[in-house]
Coordinates of N, CA and C and ligand atoms in Angstrom, one line a residue:
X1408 N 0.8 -1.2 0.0 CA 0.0 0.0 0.0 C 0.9 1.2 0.0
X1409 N 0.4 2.1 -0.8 CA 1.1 3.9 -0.7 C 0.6 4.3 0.8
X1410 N 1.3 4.0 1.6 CA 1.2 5.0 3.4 C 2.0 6.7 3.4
X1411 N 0.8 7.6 3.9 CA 1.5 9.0 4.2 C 1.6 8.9 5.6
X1412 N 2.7 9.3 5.9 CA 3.0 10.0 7.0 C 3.4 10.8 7.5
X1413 N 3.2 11.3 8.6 CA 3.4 13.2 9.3 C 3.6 12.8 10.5
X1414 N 4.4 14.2 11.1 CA 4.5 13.9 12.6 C 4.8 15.6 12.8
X1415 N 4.6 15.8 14.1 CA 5.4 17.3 14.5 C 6.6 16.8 15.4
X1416 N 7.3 17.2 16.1 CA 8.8 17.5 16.7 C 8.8 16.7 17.9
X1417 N 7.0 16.3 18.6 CA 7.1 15.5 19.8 C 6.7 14.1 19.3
X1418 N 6.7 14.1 18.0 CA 6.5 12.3 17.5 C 6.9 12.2 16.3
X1419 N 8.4 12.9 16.2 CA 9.2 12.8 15.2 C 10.3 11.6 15.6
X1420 N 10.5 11.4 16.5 CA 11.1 9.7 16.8 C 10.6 8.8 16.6
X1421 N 9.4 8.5 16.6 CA 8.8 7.4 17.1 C 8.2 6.9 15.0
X1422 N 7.8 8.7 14.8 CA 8.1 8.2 12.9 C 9.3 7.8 12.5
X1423 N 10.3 8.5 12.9 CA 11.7 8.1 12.4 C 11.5 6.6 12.7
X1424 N 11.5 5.5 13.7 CA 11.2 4.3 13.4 C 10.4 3.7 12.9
X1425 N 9.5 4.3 12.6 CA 8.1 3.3 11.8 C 8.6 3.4 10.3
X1426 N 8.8 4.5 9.9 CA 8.7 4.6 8.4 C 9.7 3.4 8.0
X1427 N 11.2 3.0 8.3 CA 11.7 1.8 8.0 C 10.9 0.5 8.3
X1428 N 10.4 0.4 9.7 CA 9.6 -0.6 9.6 C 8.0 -0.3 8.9
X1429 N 7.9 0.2 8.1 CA 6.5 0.1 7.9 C 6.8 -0.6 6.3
X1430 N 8.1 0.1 5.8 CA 8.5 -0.2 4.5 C 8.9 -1.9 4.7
X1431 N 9.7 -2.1 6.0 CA 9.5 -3.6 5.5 C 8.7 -4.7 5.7
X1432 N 7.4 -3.9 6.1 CA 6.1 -4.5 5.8 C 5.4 -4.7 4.3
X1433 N 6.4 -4.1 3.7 CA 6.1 -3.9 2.2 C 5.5 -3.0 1.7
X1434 N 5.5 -2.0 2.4 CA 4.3 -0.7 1.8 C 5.5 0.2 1.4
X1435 N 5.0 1.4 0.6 CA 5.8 2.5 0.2 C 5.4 3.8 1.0
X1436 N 6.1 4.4 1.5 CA 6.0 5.3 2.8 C 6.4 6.8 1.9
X1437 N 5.5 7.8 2.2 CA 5.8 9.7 2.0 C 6.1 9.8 3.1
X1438 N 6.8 10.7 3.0 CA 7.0 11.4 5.1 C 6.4 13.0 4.2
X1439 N 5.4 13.9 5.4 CA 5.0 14.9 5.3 C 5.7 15.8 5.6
X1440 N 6.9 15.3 6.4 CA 7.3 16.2 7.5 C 6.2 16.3 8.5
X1441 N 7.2 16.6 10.1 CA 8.6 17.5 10.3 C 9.9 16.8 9.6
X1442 N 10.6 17.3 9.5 CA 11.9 16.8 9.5 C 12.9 17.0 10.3
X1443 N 12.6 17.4 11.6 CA 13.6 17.3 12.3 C 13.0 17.5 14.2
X1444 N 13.5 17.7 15.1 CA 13.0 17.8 15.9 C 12.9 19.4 16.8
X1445 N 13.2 20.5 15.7 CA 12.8 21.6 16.4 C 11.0 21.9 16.7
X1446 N 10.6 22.7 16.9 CA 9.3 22.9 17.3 C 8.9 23.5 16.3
X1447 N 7.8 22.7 16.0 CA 6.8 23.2 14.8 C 5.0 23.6 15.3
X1448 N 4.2 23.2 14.2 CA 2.8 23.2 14.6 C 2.3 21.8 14.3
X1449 N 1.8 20.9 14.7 CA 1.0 20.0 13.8 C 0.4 20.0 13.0
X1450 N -0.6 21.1 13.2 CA -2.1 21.5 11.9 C -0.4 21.8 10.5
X1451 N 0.2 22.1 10.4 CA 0.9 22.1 9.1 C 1.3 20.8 8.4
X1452 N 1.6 19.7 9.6 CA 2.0 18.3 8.7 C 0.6 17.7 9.0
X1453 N -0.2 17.9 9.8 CA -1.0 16.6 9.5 C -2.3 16.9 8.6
X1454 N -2.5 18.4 8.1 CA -3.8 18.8 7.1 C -3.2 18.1 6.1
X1455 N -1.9 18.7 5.4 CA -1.8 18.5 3.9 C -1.8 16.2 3.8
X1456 N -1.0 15.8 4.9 CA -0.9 14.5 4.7 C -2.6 14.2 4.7
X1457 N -3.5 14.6 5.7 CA -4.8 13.9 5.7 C -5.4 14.6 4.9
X1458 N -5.3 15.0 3.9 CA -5.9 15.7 2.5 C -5.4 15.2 1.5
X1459 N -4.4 14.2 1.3 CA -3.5 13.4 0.5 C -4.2 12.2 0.5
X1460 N -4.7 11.9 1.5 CA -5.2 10.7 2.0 C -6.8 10.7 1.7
X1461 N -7.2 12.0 1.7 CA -8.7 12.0 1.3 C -9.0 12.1 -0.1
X1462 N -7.8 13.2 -0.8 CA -7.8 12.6 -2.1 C -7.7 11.3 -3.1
X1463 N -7.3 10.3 -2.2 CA -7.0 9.1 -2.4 C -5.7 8.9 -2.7
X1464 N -4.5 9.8 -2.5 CA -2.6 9.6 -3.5 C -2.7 8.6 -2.1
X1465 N -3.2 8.2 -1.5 CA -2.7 7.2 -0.4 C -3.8 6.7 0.0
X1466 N -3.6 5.2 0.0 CA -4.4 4.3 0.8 C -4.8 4.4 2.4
X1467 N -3.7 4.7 3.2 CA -3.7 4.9 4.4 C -2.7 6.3 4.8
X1468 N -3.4 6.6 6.0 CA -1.9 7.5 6.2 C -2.3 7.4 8.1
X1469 N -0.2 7.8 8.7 CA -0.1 7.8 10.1 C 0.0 8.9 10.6
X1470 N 0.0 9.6 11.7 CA -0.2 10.8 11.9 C 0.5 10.1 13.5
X1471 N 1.7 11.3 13.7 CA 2.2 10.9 15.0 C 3.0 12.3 15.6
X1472 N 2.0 13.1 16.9 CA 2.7 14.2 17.7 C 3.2 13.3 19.5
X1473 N 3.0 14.4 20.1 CA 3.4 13.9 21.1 C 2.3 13.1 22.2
X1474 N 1.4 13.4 22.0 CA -0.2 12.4 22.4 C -0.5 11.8 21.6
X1475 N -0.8 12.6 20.0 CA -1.6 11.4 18.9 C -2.8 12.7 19.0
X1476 N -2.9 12.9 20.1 CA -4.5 14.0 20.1 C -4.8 15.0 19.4
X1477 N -3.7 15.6 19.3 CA -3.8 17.5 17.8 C -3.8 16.8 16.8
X1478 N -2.9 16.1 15.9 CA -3.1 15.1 14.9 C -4.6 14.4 14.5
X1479 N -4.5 13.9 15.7 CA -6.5 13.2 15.7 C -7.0 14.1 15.1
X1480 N -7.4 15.5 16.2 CA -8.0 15.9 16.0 C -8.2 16.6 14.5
X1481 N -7.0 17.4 14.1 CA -6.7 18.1 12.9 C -7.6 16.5 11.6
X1482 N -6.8 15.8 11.5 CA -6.9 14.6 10.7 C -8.5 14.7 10.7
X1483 N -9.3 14.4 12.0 CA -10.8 14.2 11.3 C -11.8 15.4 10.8
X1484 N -10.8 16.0 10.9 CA -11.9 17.4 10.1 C -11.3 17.6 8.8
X1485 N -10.8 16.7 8.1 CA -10.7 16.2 6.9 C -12.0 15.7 6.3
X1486 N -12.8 16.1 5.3 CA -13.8 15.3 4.6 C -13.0 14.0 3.9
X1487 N -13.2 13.0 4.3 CA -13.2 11.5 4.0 C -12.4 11.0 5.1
X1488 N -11.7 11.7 5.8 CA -10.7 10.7 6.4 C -11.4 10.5 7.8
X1489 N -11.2 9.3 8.2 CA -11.6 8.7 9.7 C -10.3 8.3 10.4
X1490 N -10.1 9.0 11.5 CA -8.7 9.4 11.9 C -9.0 8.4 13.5
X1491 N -7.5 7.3 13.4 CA -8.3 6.7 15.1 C -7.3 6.8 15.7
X1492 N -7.2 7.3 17.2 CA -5.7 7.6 18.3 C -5.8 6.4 18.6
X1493 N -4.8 5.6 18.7 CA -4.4 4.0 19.1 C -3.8 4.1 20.2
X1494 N -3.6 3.5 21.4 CA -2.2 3.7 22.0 C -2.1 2.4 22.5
X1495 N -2.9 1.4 22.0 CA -2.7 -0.3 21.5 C -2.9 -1.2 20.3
X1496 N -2.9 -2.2 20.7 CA -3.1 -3.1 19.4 C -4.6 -3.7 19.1
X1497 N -4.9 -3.9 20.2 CA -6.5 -4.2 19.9 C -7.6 -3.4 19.5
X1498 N -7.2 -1.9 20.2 CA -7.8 -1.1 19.0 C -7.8 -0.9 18.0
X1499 N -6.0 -0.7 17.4 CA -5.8 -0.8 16.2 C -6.9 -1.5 15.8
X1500 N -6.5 -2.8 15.8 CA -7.5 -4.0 15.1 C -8.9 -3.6 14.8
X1501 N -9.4 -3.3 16.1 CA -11.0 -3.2 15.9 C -11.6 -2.0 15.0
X1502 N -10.2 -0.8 14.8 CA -11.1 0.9 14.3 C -11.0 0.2 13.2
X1503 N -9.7 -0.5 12.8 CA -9.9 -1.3 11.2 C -11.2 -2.1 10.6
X1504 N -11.4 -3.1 11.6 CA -12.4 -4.0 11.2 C -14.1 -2.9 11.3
X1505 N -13.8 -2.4 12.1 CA -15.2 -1.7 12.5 C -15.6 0.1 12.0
X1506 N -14.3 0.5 12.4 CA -14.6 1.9 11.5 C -14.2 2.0 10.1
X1507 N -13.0 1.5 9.4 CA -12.4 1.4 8.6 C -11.9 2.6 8.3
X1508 N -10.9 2.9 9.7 CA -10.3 4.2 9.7 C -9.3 3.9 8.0
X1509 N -8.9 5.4 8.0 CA -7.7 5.5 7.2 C -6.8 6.3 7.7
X1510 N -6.6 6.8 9.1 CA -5.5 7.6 9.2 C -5.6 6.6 10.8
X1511 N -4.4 6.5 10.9 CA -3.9 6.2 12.2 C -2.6 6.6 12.9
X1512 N -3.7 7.6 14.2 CA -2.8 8.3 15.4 C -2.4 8.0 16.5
X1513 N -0.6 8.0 16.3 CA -0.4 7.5 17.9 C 0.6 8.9 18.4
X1514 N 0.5 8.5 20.1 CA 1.0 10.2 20.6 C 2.6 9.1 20.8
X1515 N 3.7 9.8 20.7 CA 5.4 9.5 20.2 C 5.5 9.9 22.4
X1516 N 4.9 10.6 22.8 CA 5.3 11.0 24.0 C 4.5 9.7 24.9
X1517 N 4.1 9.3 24.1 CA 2.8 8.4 25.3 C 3.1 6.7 25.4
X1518 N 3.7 6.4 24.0 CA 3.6 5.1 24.0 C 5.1 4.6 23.7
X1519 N 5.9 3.6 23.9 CA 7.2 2.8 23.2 C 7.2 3.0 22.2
X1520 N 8.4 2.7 21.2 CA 8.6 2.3 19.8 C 8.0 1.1 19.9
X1521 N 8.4 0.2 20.5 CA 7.7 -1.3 20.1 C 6.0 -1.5 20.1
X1522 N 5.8 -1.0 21.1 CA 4.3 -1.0 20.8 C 3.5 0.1 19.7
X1523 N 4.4 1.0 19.6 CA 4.0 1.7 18.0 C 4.5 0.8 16.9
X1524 N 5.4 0.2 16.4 CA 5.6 -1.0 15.7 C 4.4 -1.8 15.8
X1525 N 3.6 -2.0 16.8 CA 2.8 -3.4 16.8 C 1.8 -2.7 16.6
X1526 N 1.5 -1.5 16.8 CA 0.1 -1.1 16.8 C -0.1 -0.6 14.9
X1527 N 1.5 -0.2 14.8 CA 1.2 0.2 13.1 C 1.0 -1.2 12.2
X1528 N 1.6 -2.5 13.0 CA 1.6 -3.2 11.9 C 0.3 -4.1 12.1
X1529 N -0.6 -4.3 12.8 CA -2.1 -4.3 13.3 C -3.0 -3.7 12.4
X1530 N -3.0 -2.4 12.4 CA -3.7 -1.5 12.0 C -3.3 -1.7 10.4
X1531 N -2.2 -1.7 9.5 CA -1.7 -1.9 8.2 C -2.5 -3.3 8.1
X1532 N -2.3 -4.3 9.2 CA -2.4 -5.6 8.2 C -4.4 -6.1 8.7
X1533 N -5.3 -5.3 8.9 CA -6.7 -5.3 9.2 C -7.4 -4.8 8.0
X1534 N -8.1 -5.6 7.5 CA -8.8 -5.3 6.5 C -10.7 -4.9 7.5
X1535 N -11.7 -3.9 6.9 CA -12.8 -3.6 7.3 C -13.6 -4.7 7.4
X1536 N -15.0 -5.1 7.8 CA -15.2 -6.2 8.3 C -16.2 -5.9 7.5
X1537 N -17.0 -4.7 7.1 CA -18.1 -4.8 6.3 C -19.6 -5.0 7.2
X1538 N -20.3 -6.1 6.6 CA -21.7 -5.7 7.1 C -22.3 -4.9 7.7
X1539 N -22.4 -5.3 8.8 CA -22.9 -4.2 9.5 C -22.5 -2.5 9.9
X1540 N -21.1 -3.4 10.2 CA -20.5 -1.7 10.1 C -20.4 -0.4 8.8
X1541 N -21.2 -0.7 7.8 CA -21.0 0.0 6.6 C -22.1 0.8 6.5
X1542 N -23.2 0.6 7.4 CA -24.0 1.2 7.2 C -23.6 2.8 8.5
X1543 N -22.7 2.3 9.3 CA -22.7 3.4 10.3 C -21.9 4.2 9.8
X1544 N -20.4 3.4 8.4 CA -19.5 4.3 8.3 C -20.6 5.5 7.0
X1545 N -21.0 4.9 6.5 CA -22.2 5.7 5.4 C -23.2 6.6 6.4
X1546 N -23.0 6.6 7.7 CA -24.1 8.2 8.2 C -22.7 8.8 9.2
X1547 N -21.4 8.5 8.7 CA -20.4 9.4 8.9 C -20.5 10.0 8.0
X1548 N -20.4 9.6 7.0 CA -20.0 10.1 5.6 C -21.4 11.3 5.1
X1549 N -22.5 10.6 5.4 CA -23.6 11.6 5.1 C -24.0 12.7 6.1
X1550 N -23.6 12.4 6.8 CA -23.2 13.7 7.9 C -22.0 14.9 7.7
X1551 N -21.1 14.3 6.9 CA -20.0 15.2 6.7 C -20.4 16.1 5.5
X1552 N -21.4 15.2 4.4 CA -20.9 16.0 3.0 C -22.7 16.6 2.9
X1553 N -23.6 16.8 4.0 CA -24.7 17.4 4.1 C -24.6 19.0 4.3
X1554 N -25.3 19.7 3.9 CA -25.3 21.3 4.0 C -25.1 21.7 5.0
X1555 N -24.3 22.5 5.4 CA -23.4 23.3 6.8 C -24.4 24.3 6.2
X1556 N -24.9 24.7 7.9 CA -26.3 26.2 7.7 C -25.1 27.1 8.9
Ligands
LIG3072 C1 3.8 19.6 21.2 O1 4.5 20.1 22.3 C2 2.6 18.9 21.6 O2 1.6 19.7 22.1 C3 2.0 18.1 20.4 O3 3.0 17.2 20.0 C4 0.8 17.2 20.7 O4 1.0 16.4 21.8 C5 -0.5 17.9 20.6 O5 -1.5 17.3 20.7

């Protein structure tokens, strides 16, 4: 899969290890930036990456500050993207099977590298589970793209 990812300055480590490991999960990885660890804003790396992702140039995209929280938040006021804060693996699993997120948030200050490893490669390897859940992700969807009064 084409994966985007972004981070700001407090979950610019924790990207710096995923993006190798996410590649040798076999996916092809963007970095949005930051690129480095001085202090930035979030809303700058995680709009354009979760607008990349709503355009479709990417199947999935990760989003990683220092909670996972500004990211989240920025990420789901995206039209199309369903943005889920992980800070394990069973969630991962479940926003997959059950929301069929496409952006997945973890905070770089909150959790290990190894458990961001396990939660990205969870979340990458969960396909949507469909039935039932399709009809709830269709009155996200019809709630987002209805007339703003
Ligand atoms: C940056 O200091 C920090 O506020 C940011 O990484 C994130 O945790 C915001 O939600």
């Amino acid at each position: 899969m084409k994966v985007a990812i972004c981070s700001d300055h407090g979950g610019y480590e924790l990207k710096m290890r995923l993006i190798p490991f996410i590649e040798e999960l076999g996916h092809t990885v963007f970095d949005f930036g930051c690129y480095g660890t001085a202090s930035v804003d979030y809303p700058d790396y995680a709009f354009p990456m979760a607008e990349a992702v709503a355009r479709g140039e990417f199947e999935r995209g990760v989003a990683v500050c220092g909670t996972g929280i500004g990211v989240s938040i920025c990420c789901n006021k995206v039209r199309g993207v369903r943005c889920a804060l992980c800070g394990d693996v069973l969630s991962a699993e479940l926003t997959r099977r059950h929301n069929d997120s496409n952006v997945l948030a973890m905070g770089g200050r909150i959790i290990g590298v190894e458990t961001g490893k396990a939660i990205a490669a969870a979340w990458l390897g969960t396909e949507f589970d469909g039935g039932r859940h399709e009809g709830r992700i269709a009155k996200i969807t019809e709630y987002e793209n209805r007339d703003n009064e």
